[in-house]
Short mmCIF file of C-alpha atoms and ligand atoms in Angstrom, two decimals:
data_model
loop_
_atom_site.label_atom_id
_atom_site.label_comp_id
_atom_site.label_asym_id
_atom_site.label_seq_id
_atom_site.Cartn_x
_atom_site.Cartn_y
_atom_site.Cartn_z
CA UNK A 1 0.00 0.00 0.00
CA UNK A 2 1.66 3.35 -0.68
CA UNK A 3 2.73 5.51 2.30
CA UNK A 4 2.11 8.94 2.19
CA UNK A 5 3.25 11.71 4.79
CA UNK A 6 1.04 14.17 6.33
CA UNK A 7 3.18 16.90 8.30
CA UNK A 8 1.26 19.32 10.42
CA UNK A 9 1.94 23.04 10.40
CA UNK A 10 3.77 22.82 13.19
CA UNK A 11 5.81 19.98 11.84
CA UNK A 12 4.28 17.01 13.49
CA UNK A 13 4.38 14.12 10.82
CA UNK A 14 1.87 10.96 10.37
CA UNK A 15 3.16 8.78 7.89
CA UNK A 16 0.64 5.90 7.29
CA UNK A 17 -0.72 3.53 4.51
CA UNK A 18 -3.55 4.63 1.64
CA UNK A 19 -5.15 2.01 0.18
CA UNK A 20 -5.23 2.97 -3.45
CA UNK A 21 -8.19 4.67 -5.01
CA UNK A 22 -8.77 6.26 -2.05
CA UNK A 23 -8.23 9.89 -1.78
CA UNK A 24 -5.40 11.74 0.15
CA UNK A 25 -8.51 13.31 2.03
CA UNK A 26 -10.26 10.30 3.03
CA UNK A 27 -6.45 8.40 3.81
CA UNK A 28 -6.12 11.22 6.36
CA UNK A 29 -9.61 10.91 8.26
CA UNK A 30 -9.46 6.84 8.20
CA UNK A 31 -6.28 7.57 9.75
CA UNK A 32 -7.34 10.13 12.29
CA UNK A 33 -4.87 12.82 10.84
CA UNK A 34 -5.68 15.96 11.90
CA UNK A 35 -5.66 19.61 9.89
CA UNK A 36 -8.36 18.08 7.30
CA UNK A 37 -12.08 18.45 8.35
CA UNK A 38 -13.46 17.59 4.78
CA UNK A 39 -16.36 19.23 5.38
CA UNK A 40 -18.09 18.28 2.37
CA UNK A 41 -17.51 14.48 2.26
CA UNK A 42 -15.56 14.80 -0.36
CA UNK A 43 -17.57 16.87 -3.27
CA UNK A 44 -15.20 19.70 -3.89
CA UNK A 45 -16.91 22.19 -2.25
CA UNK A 46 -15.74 23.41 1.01
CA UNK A 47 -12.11 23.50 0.22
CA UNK A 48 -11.52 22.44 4.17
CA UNK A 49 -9.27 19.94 2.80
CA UNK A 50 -6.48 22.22 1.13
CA UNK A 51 -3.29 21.06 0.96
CA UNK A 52 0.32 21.89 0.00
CA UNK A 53 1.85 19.26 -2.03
CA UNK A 54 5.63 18.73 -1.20
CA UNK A 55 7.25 20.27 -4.66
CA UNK A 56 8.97 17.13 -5.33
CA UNK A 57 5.35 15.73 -6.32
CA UNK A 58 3.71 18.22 -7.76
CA UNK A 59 4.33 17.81 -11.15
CA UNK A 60 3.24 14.08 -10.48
CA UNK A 61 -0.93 14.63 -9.63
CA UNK A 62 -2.63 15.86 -12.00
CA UNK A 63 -3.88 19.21 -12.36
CA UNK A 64 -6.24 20.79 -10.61
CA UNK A 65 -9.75 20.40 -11.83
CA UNK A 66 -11.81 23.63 -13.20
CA UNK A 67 -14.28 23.01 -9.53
CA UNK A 68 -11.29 22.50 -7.25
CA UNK A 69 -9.40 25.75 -8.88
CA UNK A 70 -12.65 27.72 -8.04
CA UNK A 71 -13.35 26.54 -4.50
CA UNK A 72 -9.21 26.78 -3.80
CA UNK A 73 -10.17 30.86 -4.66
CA UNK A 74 -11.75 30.84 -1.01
CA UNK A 75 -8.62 28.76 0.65
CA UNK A 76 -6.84 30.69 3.10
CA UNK A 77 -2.99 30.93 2.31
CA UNK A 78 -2.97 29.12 -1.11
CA UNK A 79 0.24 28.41 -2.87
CA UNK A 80 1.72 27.06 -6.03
CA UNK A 81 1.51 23.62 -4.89
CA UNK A 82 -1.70 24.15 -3.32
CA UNK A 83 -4.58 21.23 -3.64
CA UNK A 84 -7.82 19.75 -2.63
CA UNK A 85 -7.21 16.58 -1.11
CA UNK A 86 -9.89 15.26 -1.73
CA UNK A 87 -9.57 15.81 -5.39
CA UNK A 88 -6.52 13.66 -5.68
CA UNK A 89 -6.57 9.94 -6.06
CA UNK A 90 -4.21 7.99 -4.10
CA UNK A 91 -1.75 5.22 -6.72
CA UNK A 92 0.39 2.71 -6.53
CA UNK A 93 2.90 4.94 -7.78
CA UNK A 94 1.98 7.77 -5.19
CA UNK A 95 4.54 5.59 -2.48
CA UNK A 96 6.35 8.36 -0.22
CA UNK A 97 3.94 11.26 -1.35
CA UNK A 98 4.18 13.99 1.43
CA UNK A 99 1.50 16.76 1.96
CA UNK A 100 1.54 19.38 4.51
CA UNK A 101 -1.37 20.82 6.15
CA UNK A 102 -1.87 24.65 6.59
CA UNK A 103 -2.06 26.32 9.38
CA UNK A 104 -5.43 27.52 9.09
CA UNK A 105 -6.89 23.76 9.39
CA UNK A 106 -5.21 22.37 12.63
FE1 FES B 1 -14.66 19.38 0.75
FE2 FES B 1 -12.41 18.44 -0.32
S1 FES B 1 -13.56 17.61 1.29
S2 FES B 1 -13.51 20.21 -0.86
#
């Protein structure tokens, strides 16, 4: 199962396993990481699952979607690397992906 890394705004770091298919949002609640309140289940509209994707990966998720760039216009604090992480899939090839959380969702 690929491993991804979660790191807190304050640094803290939960590294566990995503089944694939899942999303990065819904490998963080099964895993009771916290900093993403996915608000919305899931449907791209609440944007409380925002994300920074460690530059190292970024080239390797996809886009963002035409919904998820609009609802990332009411994120607090977004970046380059900035996602919904609920928007991105989780892959075999995704072993070692690291996210980190913003400060605004801890
Ligand atoms: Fe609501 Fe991702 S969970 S936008």
């Amino acid at each position: 199962m690929p491993k991804v890394t979660y790191i807190e705004h304050d640094g803290r770091e939960h590294a566990v396993e995503v089944k694939s298919g899942l999303s990065v949002m819904e490998g963080a609640i099964r895993n009771n990481v916290p900093g993403i309140d996915a608000d919305c289940g899931g449907a791209c509209a609440c944007a409380t699952c925002h994300i920074f994707v460690d530059p190292a990966w970024a080239g390797q998720l996809g886009e963002r979607g035409a919904m998820e760039a609009s609802m990332l216009d009411f994120a607090e604090g977004v970046q380059e690397t900035s996602r919904l992480a609920c928007q991105i899939k989780v892959a075999e090839a995704h072993d070692g992906l690291i996210v980190r959380l913003p400060e605004a969702q801890h």
